[in-house]
């Protein structure tokens, strides 16, 4: 990762305001931000380790452990709730065999909460490995389950 | 044959990519547009025929032949003629769904860049005056006059100033920013360039939430393609990282600076000491995107529609359990009931509407007895609510309002930036109180005060087990007291407005909190 950080800062700069873009780039590359990389990031941007740790832990997007091979982000916000989101959430947890906010023990799939994808008239909605899916019902859930089993 | 298929995230979520592919394979010239804004007809295909662009929707990939020979059962005719569109006043969203979002020639052919041309022919003060005269108020929710904000930045003596676009549209039930950025990105760029000319800024940021990947890609491509047209003004996209509070303007500035997205105390105002300590215009997407129209058509044309002190149009978003959900741009003053029942067509489930939440997670829940309210900043404030970003989320009669009140507190607890105590601690205490109320209600559906006492009460409140009354009445009083503390003691709207959904749920739907139902007024 040290090489990646060094290369990235050469291309994009090493000022403090580059911290979020760098973290996004690292997560894109590795899937998560390992605590062990924090000192290297801090050094590269001339920040304290506490500073970097504070930012990584503040934002919901940044993961500190490796994600599942597939990630299902299911919306929990009001508009999806108004369309039966809570029942779909319970059914998804049951069908995928993983609690909301967790990665399944075999690492195959993670079920993560998201608060609004901006598709609020056609919920319940999810991002399945980044692909938007709307109007999730039992049949759609089954398709998602088969997709992430692969 | 030329066909138009939306590439909007909502359309894609409903299968528009497969539809577009099927038409391309059938030899059609497929143009990907933004969304027209009515999701019950998506995926929508428009075919260029002798009598104009004829819409068909919803259609699937198997419908290609029937659509192309015009025989498909879901033929809609010209989209502009549908009742949902005919009643709108599309000032800001005029091009959305019509043009290829990234085509510079399409944009120019549909009136693009005229506002910027007008602005550049004027002195900065004249541009600010035009925005003032239009009566435009911040569309992010606070409703602060945009022209006054710009005047402050224009008057601030500094060689470095910034334009920041708040595209962190985190409120559930809102998607207007997303639709505009995906469907007409140059409109936002033009608005920002006008602002830059007006206040003397040379660099701008668009802060987009990471939940909107399509927006981020479209805006980045649009910025690159139009760089030569807005130069020397420069723009860049900054991606959020899943923190709702970054929609608060000062938290957003901290986030761009690479810090935790924590709210700053005001003053100093961002207009004087904003991003990197410099004078900064920070406006919502819809505020900035309204500017090209105001300059090209004149501020009078914009101010001519509206209601009271709310001038111009508002892109209202109908969401949740709604039959005809989507984006409806209309002048202020239309009533809530018209929007919900006439334009939205009531619930998707066909059951009666029980509550609507206006303005996102921090907005009040209104019962149908409040549907006479005109859509206007002042009217909603007076009724104990807010317009916010103009999202309206419908709920049918299966909703449990105590659970919605609990969710509001839970959401605040999850998203609080942690800087001020009423929000950070209050929201957690609020979830606990709601759990006690729901527990007591379920133990005794009639709402007796002895429902959860003694042993369970002690277990629930172990700090002073002999003095705490866990009856519904006592906990409701505690909830009101807590809401009061949060409302007046919080640093920003997250903690300060969370009481709106909680208290409105309690006031209008007391029966869900184990209290007797309110006596219905004769007027209903």
XYZ file of C-alpha atoms in Angstrom:
674
model
C 0.000 0.000 0.000
C 2.932 2.340 0.660
C 3.717 2.392 -3.028
C 0.105 3.092 -3.924
C -0.085 6.031 -1.501
C 3.206 7.473 -2.746
C 2.127 7.209 -6.374
C -1.306 8.679 -5.670
C 0.029 11.709 -3.831
C 2.484 12.429 -6.640
C -0.401 12.488 -9.115
C -3.062 14.198 -7.001
C -1.209 16.224 -4.405
C -0.487 15.756 -0.722
C -2.405 18.595 0.941
C -4.784 17.954 3.801
C -7.892 18.331 1.625
C -6.741 15.312 -0.397
C -7.420 12.969 2.535
C -10.944 11.914 1.547
C -10.116 11.397 -2.133
C -7.071 9.336 -1.082
C -9.138 7.184 1.276
C -11.702 6.624 -1.473
C -8.939 5.620 -3.868
C -7.413 3.221 -1.330
C -10.746 1.599 -0.610
C -11.381 1.277 -4.329
C -8.006 -0.448 -4.648
C -8.014 -2.694 -1.570
C -11.661 -2.862 -0.525
C -11.014 -1.383 2.922
C -8.687 0.842 4.954
C -6.515 -1.278 7.217
C -5.595 0.335 10.554
C -1.996 -0.599 9.764
C -1.963 1.850 6.835
C -2.982 4.850 8.925
C 0.599 5.885 9.880
C 1.647 5.818 6.207
C -1.329 7.954 5.182
C -0.623 10.383 8.028
C 2.990 10.712 7.002
C 2.164 11.197 3.333
C -0.252 14.064 4.045
C 1.677 15.494 7.006
C -1.124 14.784 9.481
C -1.205 13.085 12.853
C -2.275 9.456 13.070
C -5.121 10.490 15.345
C -6.320 12.902 12.683
C -6.440 10.211 10.007
C -7.999 7.675 12.374
C -10.639 10.254 13.268
C -11.591 10.764 9.645
C -11.594 7.058 8.721
C -13.885 6.224 11.629
C -16.182 9.228 11.166
C -17.464 8.370 7.687
C -19.762 5.363 7.295
C -18.350 4.514 3.864
C -14.873 3.625 5.019
C -14.460 -0.001 6.061
C -11.688 -1.105 8.407
C -11.974 -4.797 7.572
C -12.193 -6.621 4.258
C -15.719 -6.549 2.805
C -17.712 -9.520 1.609
C -17.136 -10.675 -1.964
C -20.559 -9.224 -2.717
C -22.073 -6.203 -1.015
C -25.806 -5.597 -0.835
C -26.599 -2.084 0.361
C -30.241 -1.977 1.344
C -32.033 1.308 1.970
C -33.508 1.778 5.447
C -34.835 5.333 5.059
C -38.426 6.528 5.373
C -39.535 6.311 1.744
C -38.465 2.710 1.449
C -40.054 1.945 4.833
C -43.313 3.384 3.488
C -43.156 0.721 0.795
C -42.491 -2.251 3.038
C -38.744 -1.848 3.499
C -38.653 -3.270 7.015
C -40.190 -6.577 5.904
C -37.777 -6.794 2.965
C -34.864 -6.072 5.297
C -35.905 -8.932 7.581
C -36.419 -11.244 4.600
C -33.043 -10.272 3.120
C -31.237 -10.979 6.381
C -32.961 -14.358 6.569
C -32.399 -15.343 2.935
C -28.772 -14.186 2.764
C -28.006 -15.607 6.186
C -26.415 -12.442 7.516
C -27.601 -9.729 9.892
C -27.913 -6.109 8.744
C -24.548 -4.391 9.016
C -22.589 -7.673 9.000
C -20.506 -9.763 6.630
C -21.401 -13.447 6.450
C -18.875 -15.721 8.179
C -17.781 -17.289 4.872
C -17.052 -13.820 3.462
C -19.405 -14.343 0.514
C -21.812 -11.484 1.122
C -22.232 -8.385 3.297
C -25.566 -6.727 4.028
C -25.080 -3.028 4.672
C -27.549 -0.274 5.525
C -27.779 2.782 3.317
C -29.917 5.814 4.028
C -31.502 6.832 0.751
C -30.373 6.198 -2.811
C -32.654 8.882 -4.250
C -35.010 6.370 -5.889
C -37.721 7.150 -3.374
C -40.872 6.544 -5.429
C -39.925 3.009 -6.487
C -38.581 1.388 -3.301
C -37.578 -0.704 -1.524
C -34.217 -0.134 -3.165
C -30.732 -1.559 -2.997
C -27.312 -1.332 -4.570
C -26.119 -4.827 -5.404
C -22.373 -4.587 -6.004
C -22.994 -1.010 -7.103
C -25.896 -1.803 -9.440
C -29.193 -0.113 -8.494
C -32.210 -2.364 -8.017
C -35.709 -1.002 -7.357
C -39.116 -2.358 -6.270
C -37.587 -5.246 -4.367
C -40.138 -7.945 -3.578
C -39.757 -11.629 -2.735
C -38.957 -12.537 -6.338
C -36.372 -9.758 -6.728
C -34.804 -10.791 -3.439
C -34.474 -14.349 -4.702
C -32.712 -13.093 -7.858
C -30.327 -11.039 -5.724
C -29.649 -14.033 -3.470
C -28.781 -16.225 -6.465
C -26.592 -13.487 -7.924
C -24.530 -13.057 -4.768
C -24.233 -16.826 -4.232
C -22.091 -17.023 -7.373
C -35.276 5.104 -36.208
C -34.382 7.406 -33.342
C -35.505 6.409 -29.842
C -34.905 8.005 -26.457
C -34.325 5.953 -23.304
C -33.429 7.432 -19.922
C -30.079 6.703 -18.276
C -31.215 8.093 -14.945
C -30.339 5.883 -11.952
C -34.035 5.279 -11.217
C -34.739 4.232 -14.798
C -31.719 1.941 -14.791
C -32.877 0.426 -11.493
C -36.121 -0.439 -13.293
C -34.344 -2.018 -16.252
C -33.747 0.825 -18.731
C -30.305 -0.512 -19.743
C -31.790 -3.775 -21.020
C -34.462 -1.847 -22.885
C -31.897 0.454 -24.505
C -29.776 -2.520 -25.514
C -32.752 -4.270 -27.113
C -33.583 -1.212 -29.209
C -29.957 -0.795 -30.260
C -29.848 -4.446 -31.336
C -32.986 -3.844 -33.408
C -31.022 -1.221 -35.340
C -32.399 1.893 -33.654
C -30.387 5.004 -33.000
C -30.701 5.099 -29.189
C -30.219 8.421 -27.390
C -29.827 8.133 -23.614
C -31.493 11.066 -21.828
C -32.217 12.009 -18.237
C -35.528 11.028 -16.707
C -38.764 12.856 -17.482
C -39.575 12.417 -13.814
C -42.638 10.148 -13.650
C -41.515 6.764 -12.403
C -44.772 4.860 -12.886
C -44.131 4.996 -16.667
C -40.484 3.912 -16.453
C -38.729 2.342 -18.263
C -39.993 4.864 -20.780
C -39.130 4.801 -24.469
C -39.824 7.742 -26.728
C -39.849 7.103 -30.476
C -39.360 9.882 -32.984
C -42.399 9.628 -35.237
C -44.045 11.952 -37.754
C -46.159 13.545 -35.020
C -43.281 14.113 -32.604
C -41.707 12.085 -29.796
C -44.235 9.427 -28.843
C -43.798 7.794 -25.460
C -44.353 4.159 -24.501
C -44.071 2.993 -20.933
C -43.488 0.998 -18.973
C -41.872 -1.287 -21.545
C -39.464 -4.193 -21.374
C -36.840 -5.511 -23.799
C -39.411 -7.937 -25.263
C -41.615 -5.037 -26.429
C -39.315 -3.625 -29.140
C -41.336 -4.720 -32.181
C -44.684 -3.609 -30.763
C -43.266 -0.223 -29.802
C -41.632 0.384 -33.156
C -44.784 -0.365 -35.151
C -46.774 1.793 -32.720
C -49.148 -0.986 -31.651
C -47.927 -1.417 -28.063
C -50.676 -1.208 -25.447
C -48.791 1.250 -23.238
C -48.631 3.978 -25.880
C -48.769 7.293 -24.014
C -48.662 9.852 -26.819
C -46.577 12.975 -26.434
C -45.127 13.059 -22.924
C -45.677 16.814 -22.561
C -49.416 16.258 -23.032
C -49.823 13.803 -20.153
C -51.735 15.421 -17.252
C -48.741 14.886 -14.930
C -46.562 17.034 -17.198
C -49.098 19.453 -18.682
C -49.731 21.061 -15.275
C -46.069 21.697 -14.484
C -44.047 24.895 -14.775
C -40.662 23.557 -15.716
C -38.200 26.389 -15.283
C -35.270 24.444 -13.860
C -36.091 21.011 -15.273
C -37.073 22.182 -18.781
C -34.374 20.104 -20.462
C -34.325 17.147 -18.093
C -35.476 14.013 -19.885
C -35.489 15.771 -23.233
C -31.817 16.093 -24.150
C -28.731 13.915 -24.077
C -27.265 15.177 -20.762
C -23.667 15.259 -21.982
C -24.266 16.696 -25.456
C -23.018 20.266 -25.594
C -24.867 20.867 -28.869
C -28.163 19.630 -27.381
C -27.672 21.918 -24.402
C -26.929 24.941 -26.562
C -29.847 24.146 -28.881
C -32.243 24.139 -25.911
C -31.320 27.551 -24.571
C -28.155 26.588 -22.761
C -25.414 29.117 -21.916
C -27.722 32.102 -22.539
C -27.831 32.886 -18.826
C -24.054 32.862 -18.576
C -23.778 35.047 -21.668
C -26.156 37.568 -20.109
C -24.282 37.419 -16.793
C -20.916 38.050 -18.405
C -22.303 41.079 -20.202
C -23.291 42.526 -16.832
C -21.254 43.915 -13.959
C -21.073 41.542 -10.965
C -23.343 43.805 -8.910
C -25.987 43.716 -11.653
C -25.985 39.908 -11.605
C -26.443 39.893 -7.837
C -29.243 42.434 -8.215
C -30.998 40.214 -10.743
C -30.866 37.242 -8.390
C -32.199 39.423 -5.575
C -35.024 40.698 -7.783
C -36.035 37.153 -8.675
C -36.806 36.435 -5.025
C -34.884 33.155 -5.235
C -34.468 31.517 -1.834
C -32.139 28.674 -0.932
C -33.653 25.440 -2.172
C -31.701 23.256 0.225
C -34.284 23.810 2.919
C -33.416 26.902 4.917
C -34.947 29.270 2.373
C -32.401 32.045 2.855
C -32.472 34.669 0.066
C -29.785 33.644 -2.419
C -29.096 37.183 -3.642
C -28.300 38.420 -0.142
C -25.854 35.582 0.374
C -24.137 36.466 -2.903
C -24.031 40.151 -1.956
C -22.181 39.294 1.255
C -19.580 37.319 -0.668
C -19.287 39.983 -3.370
C -18.654 42.638 -0.706
C -16.110 40.530 1.185
C -12.623 41.789 0.354
C -10.530 38.780 -0.598
C -8.574 37.738 -3.685
C -9.651 34.115 -3.210
C -13.316 33.149 -3.102
C -15.090 29.858 -3.690
C -18.371 28.591 -5.079
C -19.484 25.403 -3.365
C -22.458 23.408 -4.554
C -24.152 21.345 -1.879
C -25.138 18.174 -3.711
C -25.252 16.049 -0.557
C -28.934 15.299 -1.011
C -29.347 12.914 1.910
C -33.005 13.420 2.781
C -35.148 10.391 2.162
C -37.912 11.259 -0.278
C -35.829 13.737 -2.255
C -34.132 13.154 -5.576
C -34.385 16.440 -7.491
C -30.659 17.203 -7.198
C -29.822 13.732 -8.422
C -32.186 13.982 -11.386
C -30.872 17.375 -12.408
C -27.216 16.392 -12.193
C -27.865 13.206 -14.170
C -30.275 14.775 -16.645
C -28.954 18.302 -17.217
C -25.488 18.698 -15.667
C -24.510 21.723 -17.766
C -27.388 23.663 -16.210
C -25.729 23.363 -12.795
C -22.317 24.196 -14.249
C -23.790 27.279 -15.932
C -25.418 28.377 -12.666
C -22.129 28.001 -10.816
C -20.265 29.929 -13.500
C -22.815 32.748 -13.166
C -22.263 32.756 -9.399
C -18.506 32.831 -9.916
C -18.805 35.848 -12.175
C -21.153 37.563 -9.728
C -18.920 37.288 -6.669
C -15.449 37.041 -8.229
C -14.628 33.404 -7.524
C -12.248 31.340 -9.614
C -12.710 27.854 -8.216
C -15.762 25.766 -7.442
C -16.546 22.449 -5.790
C -19.531 20.170 -6.223
C -19.859 17.961 -3.145
C -21.840 14.861 -4.168
C -22.804 12.054 -1.808
C -21.266 8.674 -2.552
C -24.731 7.084 -2.702
C -25.140 8.818 -6.081
C -22.523 7.095 -8.280
C -24.316 8.023 -11.524
C -24.270 11.716 -10.581
C -20.579 11.664 -9.805
C -19.743 10.103 -13.173
C -22.042 12.434 -15.133
C -20.840 15.608 -13.391
C -17.172 14.678 -13.848
C -17.713 14.081 -17.564
C -19.733 17.298 -17.926
C -17.094 19.375 -16.133
C -14.405 18.057 -18.442
C -16.461 18.626 -21.597
C -17.477 22.190 -20.690
C -14.214 23.377 -19.119
C -13.401 25.629 -22.081
C -16.802 27.320 -21.877
C -16.642 28.336 -18.223
C -12.896 29.099 -18.078
C -11.155 30.702 -16.260
C -13.599 29.343 -13.671
C -12.575 25.823 -12.628
C -14.727 23.106 -11.131
C -14.147 19.817 -9.365
C -16.325 17.095 -7.895
C -15.775 15.972 -4.318
C -17.272 12.668 -3.292
C -18.878 12.343 0.127
C -18.428 9.263 2.271
C -21.813 8.368 3.681
C -22.217 11.014 6.374
C -25.692 12.582 6.300
C -24.578 15.534 8.412
C -22.298 16.716 5.594
C -25.430 18.130 3.978
C -25.174 20.804 6.671
C -23.176 23.535 4.983
C -20.380 24.006 7.511
C -19.914 20.244 7.994
C -19.698 20.006 4.210
C -16.926 22.621 4.144
C -14.989 20.711 6.809
C -15.423 17.544 4.765
C -13.990 19.196 1.623
C -11.067 20.361 3.733
C -10.340 16.726 4.585
C -11.661 16.683 8.117
C -14.420 14.911 10.005
C -17.677 16.398 8.819
C -18.438 18.299 11.985
C -20.660 21.321 12.196
C -19.016 24.698 12.796
C -20.469 27.286 15.114
C -21.804 30.373 13.301
C -20.713 33.149 13.124
C -18.459 33.501 11.254
C -20.751 32.964 8.278
C -19.379 30.846 5.431
C -20.052 33.849 3.191
C -17.233 35.641 5.045
C -15.058 32.781 6.303
C -16.029 29.603 4.538
C -13.939 27.073 2.676
C -10.266 27.319 3.711
C -11.273 30.436 5.631
C -12.191 32.344 2.453
C -15.490 33.977 1.458
C -17.651 31.200 0.034
C -20.971 30.977 -1.755
C -22.506 27.690 -0.690
C -25.798 26.886 -2.382
C -27.899 23.848 -3.069
C -28.021 22.307 -6.572
C -31.532 23.608 -7.224
C -30.674 27.175 -6.160
C -27.717 27.311 -8.540
C -29.596 25.554 -11.343
C -32.389 28.149 -11.134
C -29.947 30.943 -11.938
C -29.526 30.412 -15.725
C -33.309 30.756 -16.190
C -33.431 33.877 -14.010
C -30.711 35.550 -16.059
C -31.833 34.466 -19.513
C -35.575 35.046 -19.036
C -35.260 37.899 -16.580
C -35.900 37.987 -12.814
C -39.483 39.209 -13.370
C -40.368 36.030 -15.262
C -39.191 33.983 -12.303
C -40.744 36.140 -9.600
C -44.074 36.236 -11.465
C -44.975 32.783 -10.176
C -45.124 31.821 -6.547
C -46.962 32.523 -3.326
C -46.321 35.186 -0.701
C -42.612 35.496 -0.057
C -41.897 32.168 -1.770
C -41.212 33.136 -5.374
C -40.585 31.012 -8.427
C -40.995 27.287 -8.776
C -40.209 24.334 -6.537
C -39.384 20.905 -7.937
C -41.617 18.865 -5.621
C -40.735 15.216 -5.208
C -43.521 12.710 -4.575
C -42.145 9.626 -2.883
C -42.802 6.658 -0.661
C -46.082 4.806 -0.958
C -47.339 6.935 -3.851
C -49.128 5.861 -7.016
C -47.627 8.415 -9.422
C -44.309 9.182 -7.819
C -41.815 11.523 -9.361
C -40.725 15.082 -9.811
C -43.333 17.814 -10.242
C -42.017 21.345 -10.747
C -44.636 23.950 -9.949
C -44.933 27.477 -8.548
C -45.292 27.775 -4.774
C -48.818 27.922 -3.400
C -50.251 24.606 -4.574
C -51.801 22.804 -1.603
C -50.371 19.716 0.016
C -53.618 17.850 -0.667
C -53.497 18.584 -4.407
C -49.944 17.294 -4.562
C -50.718 14.118 -2.612
C -54.150 13.156 -3.902
C -54.526 14.730 -7.338
C -51.003 14.692 -8.757
C -49.614 11.781 -6.765
C -52.888 9.882 -7.079
C -52.817 8.696 -3.460
C -51.009 5.601 -2.290
C -49.500 2.874 -4.428
C -51.040 0.254 -2.150
C -54.522 1.658 -2.709
C -55.072 2.051 1.020
C -55.945 5.424 2.576
C -53.172 7.976 3.121
C -52.512 8.225 6.837
C -49.515 10.533 7.003
C -47.127 12.427 4.776
C -43.658 13.488 5.807
C -42.589 16.719 4.147
C -38.945 17.768 3.994
C -37.026 14.583 4.665
C -36.068 12.863 7.933
C -36.144 16.188 9.798
C -39.567 17.228 8.501
C -42.935 16.944 10.227
C -45.516 14.220 9.639
C -48.847 15.707 8.608
C -52.248 13.965 8.692
C -54.817 14.472 5.889
C -56.535 17.103 8.060
C -53.598 19.407 7.239
C -53.819 18.945 3.472
C -55.174 22.472 2.983
C -51.661 23.869 3.689
C -50.269 25.824 0.739
C -46.760 24.877 -0.319
C -44.952 27.917 1.059
C -42.001 28.340 3.439
C -43.909 30.506 5.930
C -47.114 28.434 5.951
C -45.198 25.270 6.741
C -43.107 26.896 9.452
C -46.279 28.196 11.053
C -47.774 24.698 11.016
C -44.757 23.336 12.906
C -43.044 21.805 9.900
C -40.756 22.666 7.047
C -40.673 22.398 3.275
C -37.033 21.438 3.370
C -35.922 20.118 0.017
C -39.587 19.609 -1.002
C -39.724 15.852 -0.717
C -43.132 14.454 0.203
C -43.180 10.884 1.458
C -46.583 9.168 1.612
C -47.518 6.506 4.148
C -50.682 4.409 4.063
C -52.701 3.351 7.104
C -50.395 0.436 7.900
C -47.753 2.835 9.256
C -46.932 2.801 12.969
C -46.134 6.409 13.858
C -44.431 5.493 17.123
C -41.992 3.406 15.103
C -41.444 6.350 12.735
C -40.742 8.635 15.721
C -38.310 6.073 17.063
C -36.651 5.874 13.643
C -36.189 9.653 13.565
C -34.286 9.465 16.852
C -32.346 6.382 15.715
C -31.351 8.140 12.484
C -30.206 11.218 14.407
C -28.147 9.022 16.724
C -26.528 7.240 13.778
C -25.778 10.433 11.858
C -24.963 12.937 14.605
C -21.532 14.474 14.088
C -21.043 14.400 17.848
C -20.054 17.997 18.347
C -22.968 19.171 20.489
C -24.496 17.303 23.410
C -28.248 17.709 22.773
C -27.919 15.971 19.419
C -25.257 13.381 20.318
C -26.715 12.240 23.647
C -30.295 13.410 23.228
C -30.932 11.231 20.207
C -29.748 8.103 22.036
C -31.908 8.953 25.049
C -34.759 9.568 22.610
C -34.483 6.053 21.192
C -34.592 4.676 24.744
C -37.689 6.688 25.626
C -39.422 5.556 22.454
C -38.559 1.943 23.264
C -40.169 2.396 26.678
C -43.279 3.985 25.180
C -43.618 1.232 22.575
C -42.964 -1.414 25.230
C -45.570 0.057 27.560
C -48.064 0.418 24.731
C -47.650 -3.192 23.724
C -47.947 -4.388 27.311
C -51.205 -2.488 27.756
C -52.769 -1.398 24.459
C -55.289 0.807 26.265
C -52.499 2.902 27.729
C -52.720 2.407 31.499
C -50.166 4.171 33.616
C -49.419 1.037 35.619
C -48.447 -0.837 32.473
C -44.730 -1.025 33.083
C -43.948 -0.343 36.656
C -42.263 -2.110 39.509
C -39.738 -4.704 38.536
C -39.556 -3.913 34.799
C -39.445 -0.199 35.470
C -36.449 -0.642 37.730
C -34.726 -2.728 35.116
C -35.328 -0.087 32.479
C -34.056 2.772 34.539
C -31.523 1.473 36.977
C -29.857 4.767 37.843
C -32.602 5.823 40.211
C -34.888 2.861 40.112
C -37.288 3.942 42.799
C -38.093 7.388 41.450
C -38.538 6.933 37.716
C -42.045 6.590 36.402
C -42.045 4.532 33.218
C -45.720 4.981 32.462
C -46.644 6.201 28.994
C -47.734 9.591 30.353
C -44.470 10.189 32.189
C -42.324 9.005 29.300
C -44.285 11.141 26.842
C -43.667 14.162 29.026
C -39.981 13.254 29.172
C -39.945 12.933 25.374
C -41.415 16.420 24.964
C -38.872 17.827 27.397
C -36.025 16.140 25.540
C -37.353 17.394 22.190
C -37.400 20.909 23.587
C -33.751 20.619 24.669
C -32.713 19.244 21.297
C -34.647 21.875 19.372
C -33.207 24.879 21.159
C -29.851 23.510 22.285
C -28.454 21.851 19.156
C -25.815 23.454 16.998
C -27.422 22.635 13.661
C -30.612 21.386 12.045
C -29.862 17.693 12.562
C -30.419 17.767 16.303
C -32.532 20.906 16.114
C -35.109 19.556 13.668
C -35.283 15.897 14.739
C -38.036 16.962 17.180
C -40.251 17.906 14.202
C -40.979 14.343 13.046
C -41.085 13.108 16.648
C -43.439 15.752 18.037
C -45.668 15.877 14.953
C -46.097 12.109 15.178
C -46.974 12.475 18.850
C -49.341 15.418 18.310
C -51.231 14.193 15.268
C -51.166 10.454 15.917
C -51.339 10.088 19.734
C -53.236 6.806 19.419
C -50.008 5.178 18.194
C -48.333 6.270 21.408
C -50.878 4.531 23.619
C -52.993 7.665 24.157
C -56.589 8.138 23.073
C -57.138 9.225 19.439
C -57.758 12.949 18.918
C -61.327 14.103 18.442
C -61.800 14.783 14.756
C -62.715 18.323 13.854
C -66.011 18.998 12.178
C -64.204 20.606 9.256
C -62.755 17.291 8.097
